Tab-separated table of N, CA, C and O in Angstrom:
chain	number	residue	atom	x	y	z
H	189	MET	N	-2.870	-6.621	20.662
H	189	MET	CA	-3.602	-6.951	19.468
H	189	MET	C	-4.707	-8.013	19.768
H	189	MET	O	-4.384	-8.951	20.468
H	190	SER	N	-5.922	-7.777	19.289
H	190	SER	CA	-6.947	-8.844	19.419
H	190	SER	C	-6.504	-10.020	18.610
H	190	SER	O	-5.571	-9.919	17.788
H	191	GLU	N	-7.328	-11.125	18.641
H	191	GLU	CA	-7.000	-12.347	17.910
H	191	GLU	C	-6.938	-11.942	16.383
H	191	GLU	O	-7.858	-11.299	15.919
H	192	PRO	N	-5.886	-12.260	15.704
H	192	PRO	CA	-5.772	-11.871	14.299
H	192	PRO	C	-6.882	-12.581	13.381
H	192	PRO	O	-7.251	-13.681	13.771
H	193	LEU	N	-7.250	-11.862	12.366
H	193	LEU	CA	-8.060	-12.447	11.396
H	193	LEU	C	-7.242	-12.904	10.215
H	193	LEU	O	-6.182	-12.257	9.916
H	194	LEU	N	-7.589	-13.952	9.582
H	194	LEU	CA	-6.740	-14.541	8.424
H	194	LEU	C	-7.608	-14.531	7.234
H	194	LEU	O	-8.849	-14.680	7.188
H	195	HIS	N	-6.838	-14.309	6.070
H	195	HIS	CA	-7.537	-14.310	4.792
H	195	HIS	C	-6.625	-14.935	3.764
H	195	HIS	O	-5.426	-14.460	3.688
H	196	ILE	N	-7.003	-16.013	3.177
H	196	ILE	CA	-6.144	-16.655	2.186
H	196	ILE	C	-6.370	-16.123	0.724
H	196	ILE	O	-7.603	-15.916	0.408
H	197	THR	N	-5.340	-15.871	0.061
H	197	THR	CA	-5.500	-15.278	-1.371
H	197	THR	C	-4.322	-15.569	-2.281
H	197	THR	O	-3.330	-16.148	-1.795
H	198	GLU	N	-4.546	-15.161	-3.451
H	198	GLU	CA	-3.343	-15.390	-4.454
H	198	GLU	C	-2.378	-14.248	-4.197
H	198	GLU	O	-2.719	-13.078	-4.020
H	199	ARG	N	-1.067	-14.570	-4.339
H	199	ARG	CA	-0.117	-13.624	-4.111
H	199	ARG	C	-0.212	-12.346	-5.022
H	199	ARG	O	-0.005	-11.315	-4.576
H	200	SER	N	-0.552	-12.569	-6.227
H	200	SER	CA	-0.661	-11.395	-7.195
H	200	SER	C	-1.780	-10.471	-6.728
H	200	SER	O	-1.683	-9.252	-6.899
H	201	LEU	N	-2.852	-10.916	-6.090
H	201	LEU	CA	-3.864	-10.100	-5.619
H	201	LEU	C	-3.370	-9.218	-4.490
H	201	LEU	O	-3.725	-8.088	-4.298
H	202	TRP	N	-2.604	-9.805	-3.568
H	202	TRP	CA	-2.045	-9.151	-2.470
H	202	TRP	C	-1.078	-8.100	-2.944
H	202	TRP	O	-1.056	-6.986	-2.569
H	203	GLU	N	-0.165	-8.453	-3.870
H	203	GLU	CA	0.777	-7.577	-4.392
H	203	GLU	C	0.163	-6.338	-5.104
H	203	GLU	O	0.606	-5.208	-4.985
H	204	ALA	N	-0.933	-6.460	-5.816
H	204	ALA	CA	-1.645	-5.426	-6.390
H	204	ALA	C	-2.232	-4.566	-5.315
H	204	ALA	O	-2.276	-3.310	-5.384
H	205	ALA	N	-2.742	-5.067	-4.242
H	205	ALA	CA	-3.371	-4.400	-3.129
H	205	ALA	C	-2.305	-3.443	-2.500
H	205	ALA	O	-2.548	-2.299	-2.095
H	206	THR	N	-0.992	-3.981	-2.329
H	206	THR	CA	-0.027	-3.170	-1.773
H	206	THR	C	0.311	-1.955	-2.539
H	206	THR	O	0.587	-0.847	-2.024
H	207	ALA	N	0.064	-1.986	-3.910
H	207	ALA	CA	0.275	-0.835	-4.818
H	207	ALA	C	-0.878	0.140	-4.623
H	207	ALA	O	-0.690	1.456	-4.650
H	208	TRP	N	-2.130	-0.374	-4.369
H	208	TRP	CA	-3.359	0.483	-4.241
H	208	TRP	C	-3.536	1.025	-2.860
H	208	TRP	O	-4.328	1.965	-2.660
H	209	GLY	N	-3.033	0.354	-1.893
H	209	GLY	CA	-3.211	0.787	-0.534
H	209	GLY	C	-4.310	0.008	0.228
H	209	GLY	O	-4.422	0.091	1.401
H	210	THR	N	-5.208	-0.649	-0.502
H	210	THR	CA	-6.292	-1.502	0.194
H	210	THR	C	-6.459	-2.795	-0.560
H	210	THR	O	-6.227	-2.915	-1.720
H	211	TYR	N	-6.868	-3.734	0.264
H	211	TYR	CA	-7.182	-5.105	-0.314
H	211	TYR	C	-8.651	-5.176	-0.365
H	211	TYR	O	-9.418	-4.900	0.647
H	212	GLU	N	-9.315	-5.561	-1.578
H	212	GLU	CA	-10.701	-5.471	-1.744
H	212	GLU	C	-11.291	-6.817	-2.386
H	212	GLU	O	-12.235	-6.777	-3.071
H	213	MET	N	-10.561	-7.992	-2.210
H	213	MET	CA	-11.098	-9.181	-2.663
H	213	MET	C	-11.905	-9.811	-1.549
H	213	MET	O	-11.293	-9.894	-0.320
H	214	SER	N	-13.163	-10.364	-1.868
H	214	SER	CA	-13.884	-11.125	-0.693
H	214	SER	C	-13.485	-12.477	-0.557
H	214	SER	O	-13.191	-12.898	0.660
H	215	THR	N	-13.406	-13.230	-1.579
H	215	THR	CA	-13.043	-14.601	-1.530
H	215	THR	C	-12.588	-14.995	-2.950
H	215	THR	O	-12.568	-14.168	-3.856
H	216	ARG	N	-12.245	-16.217	-3.197
H	216	ARG	CA	-11.744	-16.632	-4.503
H	216	ARG	C	-12.750	-16.306	-5.592
H	216	ARG	O	-13.875	-16.707	-5.641
H	217	GLY	N	-12.248	-15.429	-6.509
H	217	GLY	CA	-13.111	-15.018	-7.608
H	217	GLY	C	-14.145	-14.014	-7.336
H	217	GLY	O	-14.872	-13.641	-8.374
H	218	ARG	N	-14.293	-13.410	-6.180
H	218	ARG	CA	-15.337	-12.458	-5.954
H	218	ARG	C	-14.768	-11.228	-5.074
H	218	ARG	O	-13.981	-11.493	-4.169
H	219	THR	N	-15.185	-10.049	-5.561
H	219	THR	CA	-14.704	-8.847	-4.928
H	219	THR	C	-15.630	-8.442	-3.698
H	219	THR	O	-16.735	-9.005	-3.541
H	220	LEU	N	-15.005	-7.517	-2.942
H	220	LEU	CA	-15.796	-6.940	-1.860
H	220	LEU	C	-17.081	-6.330	-2.399
H	220	LEU	O	-18.149	-6.494	-1.787
H	221	GLN	N	-17.032	-5.635	-3.516
H	221	GLN	CA	-18.205	-4.978	-4.102
H	221	GLN	C	-19.265	-6.076	-4.497
H	221	GLN	O	-20.505	-5.792	-4.329
H	222	GLU	N	-18.842	-7.125	-4.951
H	222	GLU	CA	-19.767	-8.225	-5.392
H	222	GLU	C	-20.414	-8.945	-4.134
H	222	GLU	O	-21.669	-9.270	-4.105
H	223	GLU	N	-19.665	-9.078	-3.072
H	223	GLU	CA	-20.057	-9.986	-1.963
H	223	GLU	C	-20.592	-9.111	-0.791
H	223	GLU	O	-21.443	-9.572	-0.061
H	224	GLY	N	-20.172	-7.906	-0.607
H	224	GLY	CA	-20.548	-7.027	0.401
H	224	GLY	C	-19.691	-7.027	1.698
H	224	GLY	O	-19.799	-6.177	2.507
H	225	PHE	N	-18.757	-7.963	1.703
H	225	PHE	CA	-17.828	-8.099	2.797
H	225	PHE	C	-16.662	-8.957	2.383
H	225	PHE	O	-16.788	-9.661	1.277
H	226	ILE	N	-15.649	-9.017	3.224
H	226	ILE	CA	-14.382	-9.872	2.962
H	226	ILE	C	-14.470	-11.037	3.921
H	226	ILE	O	-14.514	-10.821	5.155
H	227	HIS	N	-14.442	-12.207	3.361
H	227	HIS	CA	-14.438	-13.426	4.136
H	227	HIS	C	-13.070	-13.591	4.872
H	227	HIS	O	-12.072	-13.455	4.184
H	228	CYS	N	-13.122	-13.920	6.127
H	228	CYS	CA	-11.940	-14.230	6.895
H	228	CYS	C	-12.193	-15.473	7.761
H	228	CYS	O	-13.184	-16.055	7.800
H	229	SER	N	-11.144	-15.824	8.462
H	229	SER	CA	-11.268	-16.945	9.425
H	229	SER	C	-10.273	-16.636	10.666
H	229	SER	O	-9.505	-15.788	10.524
H	230	LEU	N	-10.465	-17.434	11.631
H	230	LEU	CA	-9.576	-17.462	12.735
H	230	LEU	C	-8.552	-18.622	12.454
H	230	LEU	O	-8.841	-19.401	11.516
H	231	ARG	N	-7.488	-18.645	13.159
H	231	ARG	CA	-6.349	-19.633	12.890
H	231	ARG	C	-6.963	-21.015	12.852
H	231	ARG	O	-6.612	-21.793	11.989
H	232	ARG	N	-7.775	-21.413	13.832
H	232	ARG	CA	-8.273	-22.858	13.878
H	232	ARG	C	-9.163	-23.145	12.736
H	232	ARG	O	-9.348	-24.231	12.402
H	233	GLN	N	-9.781	-22.068	12.034
H	233	GLN	CA	-10.753	-22.351	10.974
H	233	GLN	C	-9.945	-22.411	9.635
H	233	GLN	O	-10.521	-22.879	8.617
H	234	LEU	N	-8.778	-21.963	9.539
H	234	LEU	CA	-8.092	-21.684	8.295
H	234	LEU	C	-7.913	-23.002	7.445
H	234	LEU	O	-8.106	-22.948	6.275
H	235	PRO	N	-7.425	-24.148	7.959
H	235	PRO	CA	-7.341	-25.308	7.152
H	235	PRO	C	-8.505	-25.804	6.419
H	235	PRO	O	-8.476	-26.092	5.259
H	236	ALA	N	-9.738	-25.755	7.068
H	236	ALA	CA	-10.919	-26.151	6.465
H	236	ALA	C	-11.358	-25.146	5.439
H	236	ALA	O	-11.790	-25.515	4.325
H	237	VAL	N	-11.116	-23.927	5.679
H	237	VAL	CA	-11.570	-22.745	4.742
H	237	VAL	C	-10.678	-22.909	3.486
H	237	VAL	O	-11.105	-22.866	2.360
H	238	ALA	N	-9.359	-23.065	3.674
H	238	ALA	CA	-8.403	-23.208	2.556
H	238	ALA	C	-8.761	-24.450	1.722
H	238	ALA	O	-8.657	-24.361	0.514
H	239	ALA	N	-9.035	-25.557	2.366
H	239	ALA	CA	-9.358	-26.772	1.617
H	239	ALA	C	-10.659	-26.488	0.659
H	239	ALA	O	-10.766	-26.978	-0.382
H	240	PHE	N	-11.676	-25.824	1.420
H	240	PHE	CA	-12.959	-25.596	0.727
H	240	PHE	C	-12.716	-24.647	-0.589
H	240	PHE	O	-13.144	-24.903	-1.614
H	241	LEU	N	-11.928	-23.611	-0.384
H	241	LEU	CA	-11.767	-22.606	-1.380
H	241	LEU	C	-10.733	-22.901	-2.358
H	241	LEU	O	-10.858	-22.575	-3.611
H	242	TYR	N	-9.660	-23.440	-1.875
H	242	TYR	CA	-8.438	-23.670	-2.735
H	242	TYR	C	-8.006	-25.128	-2.902
H	242	TYR	O	-6.840	-25.337	-3.359
H	243	GLY	N	-8.804	-26.088	-2.477
H	243	GLY	CA	-8.348	-27.504	-2.508
H	243	GLY	C	-8.039	-27.927	-3.870
H	243	GLY	O	-7.165	-28.773	-4.050
H	244	SER	N	-8.703	-27.409	-4.815
H	244	SER	CA	-8.543	-27.796	-6.331
H	244	SER	C	-7.707	-26.675	-7.052
H	244	SER	O	-7.557	-26.820	-8.283
H	245	TYR	N	-7.106	-25.754	-6.359
H	245	TYR	CA	-6.454	-24.616	-6.954
H	245	TYR	C	-5.270	-25.127	-7.618
H	245	TYR	O	-4.291	-25.799	-7.168
H	246	THR	N	-5.177	-24.642	-9.011
H	246	THR	CA	-3.963	-24.991	-9.756
H	246	THR	C	-3.465	-23.775	-10.522
H	246	THR	O	-2.849	-23.878	-11.518
H	247	GLY	N	-3.891	-22.591	-9.923
H	247	GLY	CA	-3.495	-21.356	-10.620
H	247	GLY	C	-1.902	-21.113	-10.583
H	247	GLY	O	-1.144	-21.902	-9.961
H	248	PRO	N	-1.522	-20.102	-11.304
H	248	PRO	CA	-0.064	-19.817	-11.513
H	248	PRO	C	0.566	-19.250	-10.179
H	248	PRO	O	1.712	-19.268	-10.083
H	249	ASP	N	-0.258	-18.571	-9.288
H	249	ASP	CA	0.327	-17.884	-8.155
H	249	ASP	C	0.386	-18.772	-6.975
H	249	ASP	O	-0.317	-19.802	-6.768
H	250	ASP	N	1.386	-18.491	-6.195
H	250	ASP	CA	1.375	-19.033	-4.809
H	250	ASP	C	0.269	-18.512	-4.112
H	250	ASP	O	-0.270	-17.373	-4.276
H	251	LEU	N	-0.220	-19.255	-3.061
H	251	LEU	CA	-1.217	-18.776	-2.071
H	251	LEU	C	-0.484	-18.144	-0.861
H	251	LEU	O	0.528	-18.708	-0.475
H	252	VAL	N	-1.107	-17.112	-0.344
H	252	VAL	CA	-0.557	-16.504	0.897
H	252	VAL	C	-1.736	-16.268	1.834
H	252	VAL	O	-2.842	-16.161	1.521
H	253	VAL	N	-1.335	-16.239	3.099
H	253	VAL	CA	-2.346	-15.897	4.189
H	253	VAL	C	-2.012	-14.527	4.767
H	253	VAL	O	-0.961	-14.283	5.175
H	254	LEU	N	-2.984	-13.582	4.600
H	254	LEU	CA	-2.951	-12.329	5.218
H	254	LEU	C	-3.282	-12.388	6.633
H	254	LEU	O	-4.347	-12.929	7.004
H	255	VAL	N	-2.381	-11.952	7.537
H	255	VAL	CA	-2.618	-11.921	8.950
H	255	VAL	C	-3.013	-10.506	9.310
H	255	VAL	O	-2.255	-9.483	9.139
H	256	ILE	N	-4.315	-10.214	9.674
H	256	ILE	CA	-4.898	-8.991	9.813
H	256	ILE	C	-5.074	-8.579	11.318
H	256	ILE	O	-5.667	-9.357	12.035
H	257	ASP	N	-4.634	-7.470	11.756
H	257	ASP	CA	-4.821	-6.957	13.001
H	257	ASP	C	-6.165	-6.207	13.024
H	257	ASP	O	-6.340	-5.172	12.389
H	258	PRO	N	-7.212	-6.827	13.693
H	258	PRO	CA	-8.573	-6.214	13.662
H	258	PRO	C	-8.657	-4.826	14.342
H	258	PRO	O	-9.455	-4.011	13.940
H	259	ASP	N	-7.698	-4.531	15.175
H	259	ASP	CA	-7.546	-3.227	15.823
H	259	ASP	C	-7.134	-2.091	14.872
H	259	ASP	O	-7.363	-0.951	15.211
H	260	ARG	N	-6.667	-2.515	13.738
H	260	ARG	CA	-6.258	-1.486	12.741
H	260	ARG	C	-7.169	-1.387	11.596
H	260	ARG	O	-6.981	-0.632	10.652
H	261	LEU	N	-8.361	-1.913	11.733
H	261	LEU	CA	-9.464	-1.774	10.755
H	261	LEU	C	-10.439	-0.649	11.119
H	261	LEU	O	-10.920	-0.581	12.281
H	262	ALA	N	-10.907	0.057	10.144
H	262	ALA	CA	-11.958	0.981	10.308
H	262	ALA	C	-13.348	0.421	10.023
H	262	ALA	O	-14.350	0.808	10.610
H	263	ALA	N	-13.321	-0.579	9.184
H	263	ALA	CA	-14.614	-1.278	8.773
H	263	ALA	C	-15.064	-2.183	9.887
H	263	ALA	O	-14.289	-2.718	10.581
H	264	PRO	N	-16.365	-2.284	10.025
H	264	PRO	CA	-16.981	-3.198	10.923
H	264	PRO	C	-16.621	-4.588	10.643
H	264	PRO	O	-16.430	-5.092	9.596
H	265	ILE	N	-16.498	-5.386	11.758
H	265	ILE	CA	-16.267	-6.850	11.668
H	265	ILE	C	-17.416	-7.592	12.351
H	265	ILE	O	-17.849	-7.203	13.432
H	266	ARG	N	-18.105	-8.543	11.671
H	266	ARG	CA	-19.164	-9.236	12.197
H	266	ARG	C	-18.834	-10.695	12.115
H	266	ARG	O	-18.344	-11.201	11.021
H	267	TYR	N	-19.174	-11.465	13.183
H	267	TYR	CA	-18.975	-12.867	13.133
H	267	TYR	C	-20.400	-13.488	12.668
H	267	TYR	O	-21.381	-13.365	13.460
H	268	GLU	N	-20.391	-14.260	11.638
H	268	GLU	CA	-21.603	-14.707	11.057
H	268	GLU	C	-21.506	-16.106	10.576
H	268	GLU	O	-20.392	-16.488	10.081
H	269	ALA	N	-22.626	-16.853	10.708
H	269	ALA	CA	-22.607	-18.223	10.233
H	269	ALA	C	-23.258	-18.235	8.753
H	269	ALA	O	-24.120	-17.500	8.435
H	270	PRO	N	-22.710	-19.185	7.965
H	270	PRO	CA	-23.223	-19.251	6.521
H	270	PRO	C	-24.662	-19.680	6.557
H	270	PRO	O	-25.429	-19.529	5.625
H	271	GLU	N	-25.055	-20.492	7.648
H	271	GLU	CA	-26.532	-20.882	7.771
H	271	GLU	C	-26.789	-21.064	9.340
H	271	GLU	O	-25.876	-21.113	10.088
H	272	PRO	N	-28.050	-20.988	9.671
H	272	PRO	CA	-28.392	-21.098	11.073
H	272	PRO	C	-27.771	-22.239	11.753
H	272	PRO	O	-27.847	-23.350	11.194
H	273	GLY	N	-27.195	-22.057	12.968
H	273	GLY	CA	-26.576	-23.073	13.700
H	273	GLY	C	-25.139	-23.596	13.235
H	273	GLY	O	-24.550	-24.327	13.900
H	274	ALA	N	-24.626	-22.959	12.226
H	274	ALA	CA	-23.292	-23.349	11.717
H	274	ALA	C	-22.250	-22.474	12.413
H	274	ALA	O	-22.623	-21.481	13.028
H	275	GLU	N	-21.016	-22.802	12.311
H	275	GLU	CA	-19.935	-22.069	12.953
H	275	GLU	C	-19.885	-20.658	12.308
H	275	GLU	O	-20.157	-20.479	11.133
H	276	GLU	N	-19.555	-19.684	13.216
H	276	GLU	CA	-19.416	-18.290	12.838
H	276	GLU	C	-18.029	-17.985	12.387
H	276	GLU	O	-17.014	-18.403	12.888
H	277	PHE	N	-17.930	-17.138	11.271
H	277	PHE	CA	-16.743	-16.633	10.691
H	277	PHE	C	-16.712	-15.264	10.692
H	277	PHE	O	-17.750	-14.627	10.506
H	278	PRO	N	-15.493	-14.642	10.790
H	278	PRO	CA	-15.370	-13.223	10.836
H	278	PRO	C	-15.513	-12.623	9.335
H	278	PRO	O	-14.912	-13.195	8.403
H	279	HIS	N	-16.240	-11.596	9.228
H	279	HIS	CA	-16.497	-10.962	7.889
H	279	HIS	C	-16.141	-9.421	8.159
H	279	HIS	O	-16.612	-8.828	9.077
H	280	ILE	N	-15.320	-8.859	7.284
H	280	ILE	CA	-14.958	-7.476	7.336
H	280	ILE	C	-15.832	-6.693	6.324
H	280	ILE	O	-15.812	-7.089	5.150
H	281	TYR	N	-16.582	-5.761	6.770
H	281	TYR	CA	-17.462	-4.978	5.952
H	281	TYR	C	-16.814	-3.767	5.335
H	281	TYR	O	-17.450	-2.612	5.539
H	282	GLY	N	-15.826	-3.867	4.604
H	282	GLY	CA	-15.131	-2.773	4.030
H	282	GLY	C	-13.689	-3.156	3.603
H	282	GLY	O	-13.311	-4.346	3.841
H	283	PRO	N	-13.012	-2.327	2.931
H	283	PRO	CA	-11.660	-2.602	2.478
H	283	PRO	C	-10.672	-2.859	3.531
H	283	PRO	O	-10.906	-2.271	4.731
H	284	ILE	N	-9.718	-3.538	3.365
H	284	ILE	CA	-8.618	-3.797	4.402
H	284	ILE	C	-7.392	-2.949	3.978
H	284	ILE	O	-6.803	-3.098	2.895
H	285	PRO	N	-7.082	-1.919	4.810
H	285	PRO	CA	-5.903	-1.171	4.452
H	285	PRO	C	-4.673	-2.009	4.547
H	285	PRO	O	-4.636	-2.881	5.519
H	286	VAL	N	-3.776	-1.895	3.733
H	286	VAL	CA	-2.523	-2.715	3.751
H	286	VAL	C	-1.770	-2.585	5.095
H	286	VAL	O	-1.131	-3.470	5.539
H	287	THR	N	-1.980	-1.450	5.749
H	287	THR	CA	-1.380	-1.244	7.005
H	287	THR	C	-1.948	-2.094	8.156
H	287	THR	O	-1.382	-2.239	9.229
H	288	ALA	N	-3.093	-2.687	7.898
H	288	ALA	CA	-3.702	-3.616	8.917
H	288	ALA	C	-3.189	-5.024	8.789
H	288	ALA	O	-3.433	-5.816	9.667
H	289	VAL	N	-2.431	-5.311	7.674
H	289	VAL	CA	-1.965	-6.669	7.553
H	289	VAL	C	-0.523	-6.693	8.134
H	289	VAL	O	0.366	-6.012	7.693
H	290	VAL	N	-0.416	-7.420	9.257
H	290	VAL	CA	0.778	-7.365	10.066
H	290	VAL	C	1.792	-8.414	9.659
H	290	VAL	O	2.932	-8.452	10.081
H	291	ASP	N	1.348	-9.511	8.846
H	291	ASP	CA	2.204	-10.534	8.358
H	291	ASP	C	1.577	-11.105	7.168
H	291	ASP	O	0.310	-11.128	7.012
H	292	VAL	N	2.433	-11.641	6.308
H	292	VAL	CA	1.956	-12.441	5.120
H	292	VAL	C	2.623	-13.782	5.184
H	292	VAL	O	3.922	-13.808	5.152
H	293	GLU	N	1.885	-14.889	5.297
H	293	GLU	CA	2.422	-16.186	5.407
H	293	GLU	C	2.293	-16.945	4.117
H	293	GLU	O	1.191	-16.907	3.488
H	294	GLU	N	3.231	-17.787	3.734
H	294	GLU	CA	3.152	-18.558	2.573
H	294	GLU	C	2.165	-19.711	2.962
H	294	GLU	O	2.241	-20.212	4.130
H	295	TRP	N	1.322	-20.117	2.051
H	295	TRP	CA	0.435	-21.211	2.276
H	295	TRP	C	0.950	-22.536	1.624
H	295	TRP	O	1.133	-22.436	0.348
H	296	ASP	N	1.239	-23.524	2.262
H	296	ASP	CA	1.890	-24.724	1.759
H	296	ASP	C	0.868	-25.861	1.888
H	296	ASP	O	1.013	-26.807	2.771
H	297	ARG	N	-0.137	-25.875	1.137
H	297	ARG	CA	-1.175	-26.927	1.084
H	297	ARG	C	-1.489	-27.549	2.504
H	297	ARG	O	-1.247	-28.645	2.843
H	298	GLY	N	-2.001	-26.653	3.287
H	298	GLY	CA	-2.466	-27.174	4.633
H	298	GLY	C	-1.706	-26.524	5.795
H	298	GLY	O	-2.231	-26.558	6.835
H	299	GLN	N	-0.590	-25.963	5.542
H	299	GLN	CA	0.108	-25.328	6.652
H	299	GLN	C	0.694	-24.030	6.150
H	299	GLN	O	1.423	-23.911	5.219
H	300	PRO	N	0.438	-22.922	6.991
H	300	PRO	CA	1.074	-21.651	6.748
H	300	PRO	C	2.543	-21.827	7.091
H	300	PRO	O	2.889	-22.521	8.013
H	301	ARG	N	3.365	-21.078	6.335
H	301	ARG	CA	4.784	-20.930	6.577
H	301	ARG	C	5.110	-19.472	6.656
H	301	ARG	O	4.835	-18.723	5.797
H	302	THR	N	5.646	-19.060	7.770
H	302	THR	CA	6.076	-17.657	7.896
H	302	THR	C	7.367	-17.486	7.275
H	302	THR	O	8.183	-18.390	6.979
H	303	GLY	N	7.548	-16.122	6.954
H	303	GLY	CA	8.905	-15.885	6.280
H	303	GLY	C	8.689	-15.118	5.109
H	303	GLY	O	9.231	-14.586	4.393
């Protein structure tokens, strides 16, 4: 398996995706259709991404981290920076089949917990 891609989300969104067969949220509050791709990160990038997107999160759901095997994706993956010269992040240009998610980790305010 290539280096896994990670995506943090609300548990209810992931559970809905398991019923539909694909995950199609881009980032907090925005869909793949609205954004054009699904935002992801590498393991070393996850704490900063989670703090930026969910630092003030007080929603009813627990947060989970989807661990995605890029070799199981049909959609293109592009590493892109939000602005010139900035760090590049992986973006998936299509839906994520639930079969590409090889693990779901609990997110505990700064640290993923497997199980």
